[in-house]
Coordinates of C-alpha atoms in Angstrom, one line a residue:
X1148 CA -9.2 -12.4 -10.0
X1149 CA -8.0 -9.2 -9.7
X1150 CA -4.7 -9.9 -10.0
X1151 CA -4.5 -11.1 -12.9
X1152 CA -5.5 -7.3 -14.9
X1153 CA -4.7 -3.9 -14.3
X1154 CA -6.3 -2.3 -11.1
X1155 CA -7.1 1.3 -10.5
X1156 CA -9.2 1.8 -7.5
X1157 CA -10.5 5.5 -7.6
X1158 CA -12.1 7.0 -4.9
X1159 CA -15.4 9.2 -5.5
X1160 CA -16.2 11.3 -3.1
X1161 CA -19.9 11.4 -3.6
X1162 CA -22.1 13.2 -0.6
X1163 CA -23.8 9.4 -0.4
X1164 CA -20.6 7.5 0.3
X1165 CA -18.1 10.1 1.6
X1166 CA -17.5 12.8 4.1
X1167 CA -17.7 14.0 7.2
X1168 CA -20.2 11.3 9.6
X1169 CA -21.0 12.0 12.9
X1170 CA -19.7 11.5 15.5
X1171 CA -16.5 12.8 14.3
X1172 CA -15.0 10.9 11.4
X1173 CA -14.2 10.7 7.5
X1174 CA -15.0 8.2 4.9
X1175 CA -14.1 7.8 1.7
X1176 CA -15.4 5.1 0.0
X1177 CA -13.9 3.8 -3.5
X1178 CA -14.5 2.0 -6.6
X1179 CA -12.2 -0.4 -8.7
X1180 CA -11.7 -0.7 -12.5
X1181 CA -9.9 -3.3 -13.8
X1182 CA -9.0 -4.0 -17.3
X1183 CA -6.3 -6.2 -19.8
X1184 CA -4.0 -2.8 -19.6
X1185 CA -3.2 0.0 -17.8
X1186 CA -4.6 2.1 -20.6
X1187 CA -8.0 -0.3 -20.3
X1188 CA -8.6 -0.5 -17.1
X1189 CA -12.1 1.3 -17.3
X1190 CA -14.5 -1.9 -16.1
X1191 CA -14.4 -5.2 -17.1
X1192 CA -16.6 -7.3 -15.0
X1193 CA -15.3 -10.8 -15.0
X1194 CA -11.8 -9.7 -13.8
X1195 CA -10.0 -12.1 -16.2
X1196 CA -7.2 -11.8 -18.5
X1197 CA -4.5 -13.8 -20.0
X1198 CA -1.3 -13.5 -18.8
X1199 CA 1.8 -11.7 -20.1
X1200 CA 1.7 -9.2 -17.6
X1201 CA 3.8 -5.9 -18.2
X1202 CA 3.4 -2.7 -15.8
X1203 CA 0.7 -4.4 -14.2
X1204 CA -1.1 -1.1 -12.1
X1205 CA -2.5 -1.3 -8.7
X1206 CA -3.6 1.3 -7.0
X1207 CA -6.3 3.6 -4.9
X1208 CA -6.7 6.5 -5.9
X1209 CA -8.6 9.8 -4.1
X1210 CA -8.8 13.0 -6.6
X1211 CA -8.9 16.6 -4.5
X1212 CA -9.2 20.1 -5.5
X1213 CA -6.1 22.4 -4.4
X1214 CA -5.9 25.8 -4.4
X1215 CA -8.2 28.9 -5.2
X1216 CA -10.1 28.7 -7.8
X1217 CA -9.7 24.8 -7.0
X1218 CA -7.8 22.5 -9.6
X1219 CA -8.8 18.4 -9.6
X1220 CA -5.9 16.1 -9.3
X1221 CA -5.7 12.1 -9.2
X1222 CA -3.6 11.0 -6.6
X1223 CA -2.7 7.5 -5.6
X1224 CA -3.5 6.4 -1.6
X1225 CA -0.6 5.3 0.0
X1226 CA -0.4 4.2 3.6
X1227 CA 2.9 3.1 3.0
X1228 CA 4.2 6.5 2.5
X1229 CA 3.5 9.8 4.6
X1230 CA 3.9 12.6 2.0
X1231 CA 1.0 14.2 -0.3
X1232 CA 3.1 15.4 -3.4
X1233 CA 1.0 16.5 -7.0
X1234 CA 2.6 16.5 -10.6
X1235 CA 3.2 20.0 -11.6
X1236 CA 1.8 21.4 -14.6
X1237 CA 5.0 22.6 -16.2
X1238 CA 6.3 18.9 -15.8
X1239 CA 8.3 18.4 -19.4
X1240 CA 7.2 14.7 -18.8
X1241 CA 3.7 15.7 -20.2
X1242 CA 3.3 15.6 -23.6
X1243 CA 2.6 19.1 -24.7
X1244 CA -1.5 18.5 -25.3
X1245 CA -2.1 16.9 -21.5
X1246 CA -0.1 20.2 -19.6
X1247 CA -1.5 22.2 -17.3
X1248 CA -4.5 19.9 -17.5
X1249 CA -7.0 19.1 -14.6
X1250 CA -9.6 16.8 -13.9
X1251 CA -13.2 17.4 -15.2
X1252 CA -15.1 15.6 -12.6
X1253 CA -14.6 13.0 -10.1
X1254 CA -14.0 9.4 -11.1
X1255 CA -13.0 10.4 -14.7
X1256 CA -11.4 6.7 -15.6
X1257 CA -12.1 7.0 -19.7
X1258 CA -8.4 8.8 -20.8
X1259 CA -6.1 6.6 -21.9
X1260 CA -2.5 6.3 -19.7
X1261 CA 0.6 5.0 -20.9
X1262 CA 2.3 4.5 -17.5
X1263 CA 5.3 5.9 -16.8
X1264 CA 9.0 5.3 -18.0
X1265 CA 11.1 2.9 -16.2
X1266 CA 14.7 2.6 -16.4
X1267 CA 17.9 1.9 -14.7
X1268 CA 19.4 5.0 -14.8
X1269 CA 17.1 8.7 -15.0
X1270 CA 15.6 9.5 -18.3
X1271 CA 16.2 12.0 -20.4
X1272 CA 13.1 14.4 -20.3
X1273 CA 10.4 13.5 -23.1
X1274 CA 7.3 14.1 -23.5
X1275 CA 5.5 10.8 -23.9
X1276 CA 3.3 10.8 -20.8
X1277 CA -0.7 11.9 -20.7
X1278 CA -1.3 14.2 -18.3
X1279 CA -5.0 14.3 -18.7
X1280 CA -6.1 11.6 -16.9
X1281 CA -4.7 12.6 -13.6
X1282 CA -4.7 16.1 -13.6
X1283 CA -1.7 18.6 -13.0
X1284 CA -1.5 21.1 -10.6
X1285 CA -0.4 25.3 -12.1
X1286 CA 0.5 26.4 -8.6
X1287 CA 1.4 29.9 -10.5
X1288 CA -2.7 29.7 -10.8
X1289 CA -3.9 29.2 -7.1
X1290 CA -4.2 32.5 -5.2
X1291 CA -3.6 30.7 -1.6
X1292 CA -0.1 28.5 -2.7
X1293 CA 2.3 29.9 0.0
X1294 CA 6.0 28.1 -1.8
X1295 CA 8.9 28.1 1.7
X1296 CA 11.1 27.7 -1.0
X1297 CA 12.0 24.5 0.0
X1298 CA 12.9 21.5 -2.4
X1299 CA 11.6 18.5 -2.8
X1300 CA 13.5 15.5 -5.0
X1301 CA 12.7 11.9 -5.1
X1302 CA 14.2 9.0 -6.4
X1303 CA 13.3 5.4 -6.6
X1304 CA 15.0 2.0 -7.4
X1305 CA 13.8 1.8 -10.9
X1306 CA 14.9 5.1 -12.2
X1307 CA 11.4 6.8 -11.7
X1308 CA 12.0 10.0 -9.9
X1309 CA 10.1 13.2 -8.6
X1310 CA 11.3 16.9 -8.2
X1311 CA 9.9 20.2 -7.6
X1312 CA 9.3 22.5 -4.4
X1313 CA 7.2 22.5 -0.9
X1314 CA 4.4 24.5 -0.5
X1315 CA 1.1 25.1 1.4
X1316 CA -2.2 25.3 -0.1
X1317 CA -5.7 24.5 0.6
X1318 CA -6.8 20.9 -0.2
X1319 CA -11.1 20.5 -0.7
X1320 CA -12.1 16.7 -0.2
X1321 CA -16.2 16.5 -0.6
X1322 CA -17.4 17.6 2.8
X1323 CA -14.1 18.5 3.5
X1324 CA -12.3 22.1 3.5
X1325 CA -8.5 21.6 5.2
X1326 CA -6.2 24.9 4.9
X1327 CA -2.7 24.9 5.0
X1328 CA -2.0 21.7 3.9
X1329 CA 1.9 21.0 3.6
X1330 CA 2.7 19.3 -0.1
X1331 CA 5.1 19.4 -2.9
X1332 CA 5.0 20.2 -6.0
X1333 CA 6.8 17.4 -8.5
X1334 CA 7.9 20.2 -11.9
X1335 CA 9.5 17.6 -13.1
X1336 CA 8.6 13.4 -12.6
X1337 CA 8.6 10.4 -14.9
X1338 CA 5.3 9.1 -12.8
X1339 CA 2.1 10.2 -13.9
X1340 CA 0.4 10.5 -10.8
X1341 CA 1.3 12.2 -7.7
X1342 CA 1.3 10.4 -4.2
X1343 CA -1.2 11.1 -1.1
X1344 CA 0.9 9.4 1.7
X1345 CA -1.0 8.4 4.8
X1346 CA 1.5 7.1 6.8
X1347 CA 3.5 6.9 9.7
X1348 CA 5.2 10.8 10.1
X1349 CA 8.8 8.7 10.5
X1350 CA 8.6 8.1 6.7
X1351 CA 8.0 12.1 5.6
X1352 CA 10.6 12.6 2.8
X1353 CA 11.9 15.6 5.1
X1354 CA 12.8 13.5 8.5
X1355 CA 16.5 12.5 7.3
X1356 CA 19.1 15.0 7.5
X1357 CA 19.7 16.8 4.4
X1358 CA 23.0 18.1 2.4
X1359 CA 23.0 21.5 4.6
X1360 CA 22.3 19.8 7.8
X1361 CA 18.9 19.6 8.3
X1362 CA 15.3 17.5 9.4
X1363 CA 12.3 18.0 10.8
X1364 CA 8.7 16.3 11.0
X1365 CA 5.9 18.1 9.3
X1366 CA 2.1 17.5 10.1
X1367 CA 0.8 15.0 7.7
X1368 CA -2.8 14.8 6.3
X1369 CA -4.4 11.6 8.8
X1370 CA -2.7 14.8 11.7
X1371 CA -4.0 17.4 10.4
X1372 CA -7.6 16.1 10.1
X1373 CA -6.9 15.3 13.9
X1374 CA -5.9 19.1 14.6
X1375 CA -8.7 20.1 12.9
X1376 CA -11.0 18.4 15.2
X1377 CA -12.2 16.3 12.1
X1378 CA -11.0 12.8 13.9
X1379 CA -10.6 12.6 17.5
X1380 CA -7.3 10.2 17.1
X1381 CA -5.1 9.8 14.6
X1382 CA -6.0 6.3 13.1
X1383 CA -8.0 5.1 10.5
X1384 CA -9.6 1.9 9.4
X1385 CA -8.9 0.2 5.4
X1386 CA -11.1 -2.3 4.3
X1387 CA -10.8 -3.7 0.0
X1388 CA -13.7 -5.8 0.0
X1389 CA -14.3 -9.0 -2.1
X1390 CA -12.0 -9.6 -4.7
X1391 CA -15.4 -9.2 -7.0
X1392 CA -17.1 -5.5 -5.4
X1393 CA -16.4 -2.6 -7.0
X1394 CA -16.0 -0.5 -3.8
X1395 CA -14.5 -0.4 -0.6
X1396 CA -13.0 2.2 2.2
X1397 CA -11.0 3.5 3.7
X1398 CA -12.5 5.3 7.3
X1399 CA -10.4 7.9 9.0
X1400 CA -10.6 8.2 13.2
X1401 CA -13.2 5.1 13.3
X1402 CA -13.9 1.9 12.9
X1403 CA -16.8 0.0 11.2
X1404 CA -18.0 -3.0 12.9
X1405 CA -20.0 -4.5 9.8
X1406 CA -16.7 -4.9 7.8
X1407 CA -15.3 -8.0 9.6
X1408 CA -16.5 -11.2 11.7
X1409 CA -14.9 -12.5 14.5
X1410 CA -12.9 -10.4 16.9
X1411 CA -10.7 -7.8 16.0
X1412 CA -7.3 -8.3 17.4
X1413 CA -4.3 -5.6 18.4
X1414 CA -0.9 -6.1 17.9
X1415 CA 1.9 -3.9 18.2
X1416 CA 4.2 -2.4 15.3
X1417 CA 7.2 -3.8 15.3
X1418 CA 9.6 -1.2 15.6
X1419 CA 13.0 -2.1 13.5
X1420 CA 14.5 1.2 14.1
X1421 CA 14.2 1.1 17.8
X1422 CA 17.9 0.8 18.2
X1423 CA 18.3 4.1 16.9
X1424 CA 15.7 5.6 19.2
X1425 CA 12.8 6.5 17.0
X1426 CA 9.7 5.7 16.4
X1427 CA 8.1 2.9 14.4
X1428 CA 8.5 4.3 10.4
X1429 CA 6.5 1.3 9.2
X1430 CA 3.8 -0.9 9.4
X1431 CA 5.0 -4.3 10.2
X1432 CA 3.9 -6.7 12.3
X1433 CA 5.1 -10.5 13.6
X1434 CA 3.7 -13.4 11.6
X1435 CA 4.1 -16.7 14.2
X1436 CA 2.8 -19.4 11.6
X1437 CA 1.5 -20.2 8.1
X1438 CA -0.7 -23.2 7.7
X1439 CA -2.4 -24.5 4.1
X1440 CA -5.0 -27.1 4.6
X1441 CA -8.6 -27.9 3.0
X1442 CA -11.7 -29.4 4.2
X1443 CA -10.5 -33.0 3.5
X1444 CA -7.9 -33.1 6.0
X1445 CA -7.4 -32.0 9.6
X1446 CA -3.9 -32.5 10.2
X1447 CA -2.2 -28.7 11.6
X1448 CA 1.7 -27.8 11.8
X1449 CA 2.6 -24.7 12.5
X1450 CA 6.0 -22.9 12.5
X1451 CA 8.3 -22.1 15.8
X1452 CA 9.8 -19.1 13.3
X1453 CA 8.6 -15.4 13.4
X1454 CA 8.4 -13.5 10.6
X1455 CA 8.4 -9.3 10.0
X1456 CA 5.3 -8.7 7.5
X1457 CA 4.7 -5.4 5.8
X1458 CA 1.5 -4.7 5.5
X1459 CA 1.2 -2.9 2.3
X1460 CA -1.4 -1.9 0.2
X1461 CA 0.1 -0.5 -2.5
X1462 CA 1.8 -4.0 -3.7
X1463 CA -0.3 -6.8 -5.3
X1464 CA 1.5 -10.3 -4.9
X1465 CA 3.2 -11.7 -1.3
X1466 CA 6.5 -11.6 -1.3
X1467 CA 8.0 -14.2 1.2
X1468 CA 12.1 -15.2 2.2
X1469 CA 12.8 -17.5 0.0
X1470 CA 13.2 -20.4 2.1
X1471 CA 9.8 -19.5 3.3
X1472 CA 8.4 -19.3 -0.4
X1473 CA 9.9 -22.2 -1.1
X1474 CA 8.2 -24.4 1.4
X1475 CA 4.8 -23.0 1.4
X1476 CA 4.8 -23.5 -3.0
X1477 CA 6.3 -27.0 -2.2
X1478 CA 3.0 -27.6 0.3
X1479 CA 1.0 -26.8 -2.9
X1480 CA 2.2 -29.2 -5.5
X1481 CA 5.0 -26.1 -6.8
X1482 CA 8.0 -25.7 -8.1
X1483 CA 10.1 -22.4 -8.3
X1484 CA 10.2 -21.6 -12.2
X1485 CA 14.1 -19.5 -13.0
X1486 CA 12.8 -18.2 -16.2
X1487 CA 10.1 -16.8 -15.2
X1488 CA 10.9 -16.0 -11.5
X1489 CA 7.6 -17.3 -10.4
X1490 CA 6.4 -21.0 -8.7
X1491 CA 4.4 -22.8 -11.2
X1492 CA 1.6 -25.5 -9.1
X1493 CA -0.7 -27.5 -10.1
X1494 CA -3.6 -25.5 -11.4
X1495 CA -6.5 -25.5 -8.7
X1496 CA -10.4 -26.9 -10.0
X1497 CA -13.0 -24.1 -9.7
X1498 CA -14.0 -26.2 -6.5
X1499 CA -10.9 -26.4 -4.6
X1500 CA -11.2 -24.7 -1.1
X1501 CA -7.5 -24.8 -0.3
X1502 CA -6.9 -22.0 2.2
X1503 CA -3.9 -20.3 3.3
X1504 CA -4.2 -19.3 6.7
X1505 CA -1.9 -16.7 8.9
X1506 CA -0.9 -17.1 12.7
X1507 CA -0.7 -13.8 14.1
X1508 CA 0.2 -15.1 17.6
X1509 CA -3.3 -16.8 18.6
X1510 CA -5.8 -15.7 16.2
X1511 CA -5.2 -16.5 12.2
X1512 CA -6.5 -15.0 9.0
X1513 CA -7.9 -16.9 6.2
X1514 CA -7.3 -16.3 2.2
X1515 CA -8.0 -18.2 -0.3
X1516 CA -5.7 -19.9 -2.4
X1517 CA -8.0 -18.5 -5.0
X1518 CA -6.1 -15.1 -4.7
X1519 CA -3.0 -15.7 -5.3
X1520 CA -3.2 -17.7 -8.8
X1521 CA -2.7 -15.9 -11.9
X1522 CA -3.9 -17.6 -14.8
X1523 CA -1.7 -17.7 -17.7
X1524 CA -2.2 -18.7 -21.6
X1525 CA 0.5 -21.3 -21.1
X1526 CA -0.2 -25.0 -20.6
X1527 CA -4.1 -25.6 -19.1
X1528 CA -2.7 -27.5 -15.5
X1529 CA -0.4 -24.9 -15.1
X1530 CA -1.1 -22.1 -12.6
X1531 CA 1.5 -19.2 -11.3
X1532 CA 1.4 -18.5 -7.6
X1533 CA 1.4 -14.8 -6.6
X1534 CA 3.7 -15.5 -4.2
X1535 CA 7.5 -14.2 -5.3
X1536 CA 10.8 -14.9 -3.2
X1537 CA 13.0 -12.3 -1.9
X1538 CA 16.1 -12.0 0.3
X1539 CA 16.2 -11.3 3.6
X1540 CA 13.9 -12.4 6.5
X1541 CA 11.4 -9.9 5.4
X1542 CA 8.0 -10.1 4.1
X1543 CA 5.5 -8.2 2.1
X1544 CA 1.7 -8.9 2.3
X1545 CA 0.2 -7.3 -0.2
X1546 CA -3.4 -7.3 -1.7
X1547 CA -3.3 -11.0 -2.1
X1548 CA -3.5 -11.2 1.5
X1549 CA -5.2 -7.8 2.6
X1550 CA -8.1 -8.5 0.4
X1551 CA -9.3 -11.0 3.1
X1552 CA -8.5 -8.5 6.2
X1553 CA -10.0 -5.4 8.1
X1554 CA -7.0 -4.0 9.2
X1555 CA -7.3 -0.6 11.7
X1556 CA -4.5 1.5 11.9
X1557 CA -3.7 3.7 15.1
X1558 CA -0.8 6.0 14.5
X1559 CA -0.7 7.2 17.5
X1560 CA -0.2 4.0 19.9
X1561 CA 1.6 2.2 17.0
X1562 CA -0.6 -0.6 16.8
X1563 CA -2.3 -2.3 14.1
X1564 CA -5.9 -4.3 14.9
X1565 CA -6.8 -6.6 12.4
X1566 CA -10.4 -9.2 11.8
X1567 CA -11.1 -11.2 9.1
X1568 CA -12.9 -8.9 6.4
X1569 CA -16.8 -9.6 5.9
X1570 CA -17.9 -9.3 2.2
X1571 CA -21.2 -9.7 3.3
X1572 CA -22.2 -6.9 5.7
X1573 CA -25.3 -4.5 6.2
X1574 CA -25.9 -1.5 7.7
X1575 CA -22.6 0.4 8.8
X1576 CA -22.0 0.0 12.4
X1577 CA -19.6 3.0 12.4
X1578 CA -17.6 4.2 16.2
X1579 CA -15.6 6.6 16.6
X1580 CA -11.9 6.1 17.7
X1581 CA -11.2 8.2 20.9
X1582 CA -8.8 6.3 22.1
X1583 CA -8.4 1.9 22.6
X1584 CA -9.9 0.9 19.2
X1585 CA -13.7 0.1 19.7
X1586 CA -14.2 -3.7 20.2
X1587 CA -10.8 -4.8 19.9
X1588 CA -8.6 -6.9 22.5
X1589 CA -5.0 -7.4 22.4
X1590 CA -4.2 -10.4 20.2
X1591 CA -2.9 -13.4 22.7
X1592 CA 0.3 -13.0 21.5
X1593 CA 0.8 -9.5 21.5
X1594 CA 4.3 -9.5 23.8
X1595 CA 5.4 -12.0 21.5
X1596 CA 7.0 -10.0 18.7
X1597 CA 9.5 -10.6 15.8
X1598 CA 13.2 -10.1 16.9
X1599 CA 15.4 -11.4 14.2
X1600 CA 18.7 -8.9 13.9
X1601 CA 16.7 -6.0 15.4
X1602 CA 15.6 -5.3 19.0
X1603 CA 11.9 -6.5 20.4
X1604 CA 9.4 -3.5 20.1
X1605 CA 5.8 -2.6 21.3
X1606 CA 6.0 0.5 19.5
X1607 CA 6.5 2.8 22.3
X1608 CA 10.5 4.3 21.1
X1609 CA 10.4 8.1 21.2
X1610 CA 9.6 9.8 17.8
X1611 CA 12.4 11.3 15.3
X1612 CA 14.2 11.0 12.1
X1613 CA 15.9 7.7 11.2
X1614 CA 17.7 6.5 8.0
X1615 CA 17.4 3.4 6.6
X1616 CA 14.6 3.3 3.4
X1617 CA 15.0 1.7 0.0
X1618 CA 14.1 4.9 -2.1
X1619 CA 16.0 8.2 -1.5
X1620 CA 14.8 11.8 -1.5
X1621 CA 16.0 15.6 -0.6
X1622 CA 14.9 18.1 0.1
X1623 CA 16.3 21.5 1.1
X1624 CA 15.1 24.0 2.7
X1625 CA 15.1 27.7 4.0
X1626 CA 13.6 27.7 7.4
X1627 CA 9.7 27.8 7.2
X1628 CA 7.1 26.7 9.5
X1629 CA 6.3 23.3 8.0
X1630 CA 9.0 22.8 5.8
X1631 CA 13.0 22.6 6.0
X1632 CA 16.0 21.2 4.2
X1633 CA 16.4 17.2 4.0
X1634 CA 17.6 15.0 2.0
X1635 CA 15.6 11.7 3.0
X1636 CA 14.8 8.3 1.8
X1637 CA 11.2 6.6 1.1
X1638 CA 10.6 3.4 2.0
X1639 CA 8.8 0.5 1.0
X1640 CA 5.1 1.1 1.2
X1641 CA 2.3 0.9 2.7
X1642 CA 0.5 -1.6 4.6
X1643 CA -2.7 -1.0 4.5
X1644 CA -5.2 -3.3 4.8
X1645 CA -4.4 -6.6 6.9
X1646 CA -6.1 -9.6 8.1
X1647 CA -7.0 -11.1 11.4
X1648 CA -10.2 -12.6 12.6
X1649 CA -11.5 -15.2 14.2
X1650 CA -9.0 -17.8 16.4
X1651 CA -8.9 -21.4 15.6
X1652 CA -9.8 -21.4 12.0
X1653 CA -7.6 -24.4 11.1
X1654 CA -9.5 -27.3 12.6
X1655 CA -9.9 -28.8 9.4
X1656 CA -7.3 -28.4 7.4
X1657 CA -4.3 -30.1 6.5
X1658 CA -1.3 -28.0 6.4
X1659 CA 2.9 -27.5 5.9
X1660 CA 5.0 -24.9 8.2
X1661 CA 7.2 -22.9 6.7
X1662 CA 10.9 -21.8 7.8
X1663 CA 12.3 -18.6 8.0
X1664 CA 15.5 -16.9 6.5
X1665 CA 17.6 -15.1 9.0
X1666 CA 18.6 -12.7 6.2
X1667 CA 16.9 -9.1 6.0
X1668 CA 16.3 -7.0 3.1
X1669 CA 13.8 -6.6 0.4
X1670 CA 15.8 -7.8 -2.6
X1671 CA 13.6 -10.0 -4.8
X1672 CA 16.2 -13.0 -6.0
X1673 CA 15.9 -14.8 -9.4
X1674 CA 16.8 -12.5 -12.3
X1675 CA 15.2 -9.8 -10.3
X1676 CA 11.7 -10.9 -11.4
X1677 CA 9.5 -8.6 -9.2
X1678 CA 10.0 -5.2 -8.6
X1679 CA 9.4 -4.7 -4.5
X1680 CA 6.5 -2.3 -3.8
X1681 CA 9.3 -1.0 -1.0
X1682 CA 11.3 0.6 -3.9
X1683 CA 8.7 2.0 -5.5
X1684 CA 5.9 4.0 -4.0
X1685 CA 5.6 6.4 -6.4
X1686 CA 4.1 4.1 -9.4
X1687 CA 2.7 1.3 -6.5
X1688 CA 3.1 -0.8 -9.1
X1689 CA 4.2 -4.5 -9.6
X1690 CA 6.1 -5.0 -12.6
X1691 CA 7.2 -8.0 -14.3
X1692 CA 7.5 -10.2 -18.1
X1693 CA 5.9 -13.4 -18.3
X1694 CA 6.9 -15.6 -21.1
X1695 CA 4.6 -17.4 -22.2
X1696 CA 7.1 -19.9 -24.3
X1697 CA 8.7 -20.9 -21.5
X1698 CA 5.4 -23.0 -19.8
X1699 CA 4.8 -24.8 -23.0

């Protein structure tokens, strides 16, 4: 299981896997490492490790080459977050060895990496982090970086932070040349790897007014590839493959129809900042149900409760209200551990086909139970569940769930179509998206859409700046083209990849519904065990301390 080791997925863009396909689309296909650490994470097979997990790391990552003569940078894929911003090679972060360093060649996994800092409060500038691995970027030593002399500062909930300037510069993908790319510049950031946001443009770091006044929407990367005429609309498709593969993709302006089975289903984003006239900023959608059966019974209850999912990428567990949490880890045998901040069951046999299966307002997605246990070195019939708590009536699916999904996301209609991944597919059946997604049918449900303390939404508000995300930035701005003064916040991530396939996949299966909270937020409860993806984008990292004592 993945989960249970350090992930970084790193996407190679070789000319077999990745680039421009015709008709008008881009792939980028990557490959996953995991490993006991962060600093191991170069590619062991059996995907096991003990637990006693400490800055647990995953991620996607895509490396480019900005600027002229081009310089190779490791970024991490977000679609949870809209900006593309690089570490700077000046950063005082960087030890002094690992400055002004860039990539040698793509899908360069064997540096070491200690991760970076985390604190409460912002560190002191040392320099403990490696550089190398990543790459930094001496914009000082690209001929084409145009600086609006703009700045760009980010801060998250766990003290990690980002600062520097906005820029333009051209960005080389393989097979891909775009120019004028809008990005920052980080000089100075306690993260060691920069971010390439793919999101929605409401969560752009410059929409929220700023200290002198000012916002403004820039063209985003998934946009500009539209402008460019390299995607006909702005969406794109995000599929993780089997917890086992080593690769999996994420297609811009198409959609593959080899990567699921079943139908794919649309549903719209719900849009939480509707009352303040704007646009969707996030990808959530409304869960109706949550069933957990098996094969040896066939008994079905579902819940009357909706529930507001983020479907994000860049977070590795499920995070669930707690009343929710509660009842679905009661359903399997569990019990909600306060030392550890995790639900301790009953530890599965190798044969157990226990499924947790998603209601998504007539169709359902299926994951295994199998994905959300992480195996520990404490008692042998113990298992944890990958399942945390938090406040609030909101949830987070993260990998745990998207493994098991192709999820297609259309930024332009706000809507999100989602099948149940197929780890078993041929030939690519690649087709462009123009304008409906290809092969996909409004879910039955679709009207049906998570209220709670926020209006009903189909995703059709007007676009503009809004307020309201966990993690907040500024920048400020002289006027430019692309770039102005803000001070903004970044929310919680990114959904990418999410499940839906086939309807009626619960005829067998015994199963418990699960109520909801009536409480929003994204606070995980319990001694803060759990640090939200939401507040964190930067690092897309789950961290938490296990102790293993405490089981025995």
């Amino acid at each position: 299981m993945k989960f249970l080791t350090s992930l970084v997925t790193s996407v190679l863009l070789s000319t077999a896997s990745a680039g421009l396909v015709s008709p008008p689309v881009y792939k980028l296909s990557f490959n996953k490492l995991r490993g006991e650490t962060f600093e191991k994470a170069v590619g062991n097979s059996n995907g096991h490790a003990n637990f006693d997990i400490k800055n647990q790391q995953n991620f996607y990552s895509v490396e480019l080459k900005v600027g002229t003569p081009a310089q190779n940078v490791l970024v991490l894929l977000d679609t949870g977050s809209s900006d593309l911003w690089i570490t700077g090679s000046g950063n005082p972060y960087c030890s002094p060895s690992t400055r002004n360093s860039h990539l040698g060649s793509a899908g360069s996994n064997s540096s070491t990496n200690n991760g970076p800092s985390s604190t409460a409060n912002f560190p002191s500038s040392s320099a403990t982090i490696d550089c190398s691995q990543y790459g930094t970027f001496n914009l000082d030593g690209s001929e084409t970086f145009k600086s609006n002399d703009s700045t760009f500062y980010l801060t998250y909930g766990d003290g990690s932070f980002a600062k520097g300037l906005w820029g333009m510069d051209h960005v080389y993908l393989d097979g891909l040349n775009v120019s004028d790319v809008s990005f920052a510049v980080a000089n100075e950031s306690n993260s060691t790897v920069g971010v390439f946001g793919v999101g929605l443009p409401g969560e752009e770091a410059t929409v929220t007014p700023g200290v002198n006044g000012n916002h403004y929407q820039y063209k985003n990367f998934p946009q500009v590839l539209k402008d460019n005429g390299v995607v006909q609309k702005n969406a794109y498709s995000l599929y993780l493959n089997s917890p086992d593969s080593n690769s999996g993709n994420i297609l811009f302006g198409a959609v593959d129809h080899s990567k699921y089975s079943g139908n794919l289903y649309t549903l719209p984003i719900v849009n939480t900042y509707a009352d303040q006239g704007v646009a969707p900023r996030e990808f959530d959608v409304t869960v109706q149900g949550i069933t957990v059966g098996n094969s040896s019974s066939n008994s079905t209850v579902s819940s009357s409760d909706k529930t507001l999912a983020l479907l994000d990428s860049g977070t590795t567990l499920m995070y669930l209200p707690t009343a929710l949490a509660d009842e679905l880890a009661k359903s399997l045998g569990g019990k909600f551990s306060p030392s550890t901040g995790y639900y301790l069951i009953p530890k599965p046999s190798e044969n157990d086909d226990t499924k947790i299966t998603f209601d998504f307002g007539g169709f359902h997605i299926e994951t295994k139970l199998s994905n959300y246990i992480l195996q520990g070195s404490g008692p042998q019939d113990v298992a944890i569940l990958g399942i945390l708590r938090t406040e609030g009536d909101r949830a987070i699916f993260g990998d745990v769930f998207l493994v098991d999904a192709y999820v297609v996301y259309d930024l332009e209609d706000y809507e999100i179509s989602l099948a149940q991944a197929n780890f078993n597919s041929g030939s690519s059946d690649i087709e462009a998206i123009s304008g409906s997604v290809p092969g996909a049918s409004r879910a039955p449900g679709y009207s049906q859409t998570y209220t709670g303390n926020q209006p009903s939404s189909s995703g059709s508000a007007s676009p503009g700046g809004s307020t309201g995300q966990e993690a907040s930035s500024s920048s400020s701005s002289s006027s430019s083209a692309s770039n102005g003064d803000s001070e903004s916040s970044s929310s919680s991530s990114s959904s990418s990849s999410s499940n839906s396939g086939s309807s009626g996949n619960n005829s067998e299966s015994s199963s418990s519904s699960f109520s909801n909270s009536d409480k929003r937020g994204l606070t995980v409860s319990e001694n803060g065990v759990g640090s939200l993806r939401a507040a964190n984008p930067m690092i897309l990292a789950f961290v938490t301390t296990f102790i293993t004592s405490m089981l025995t």
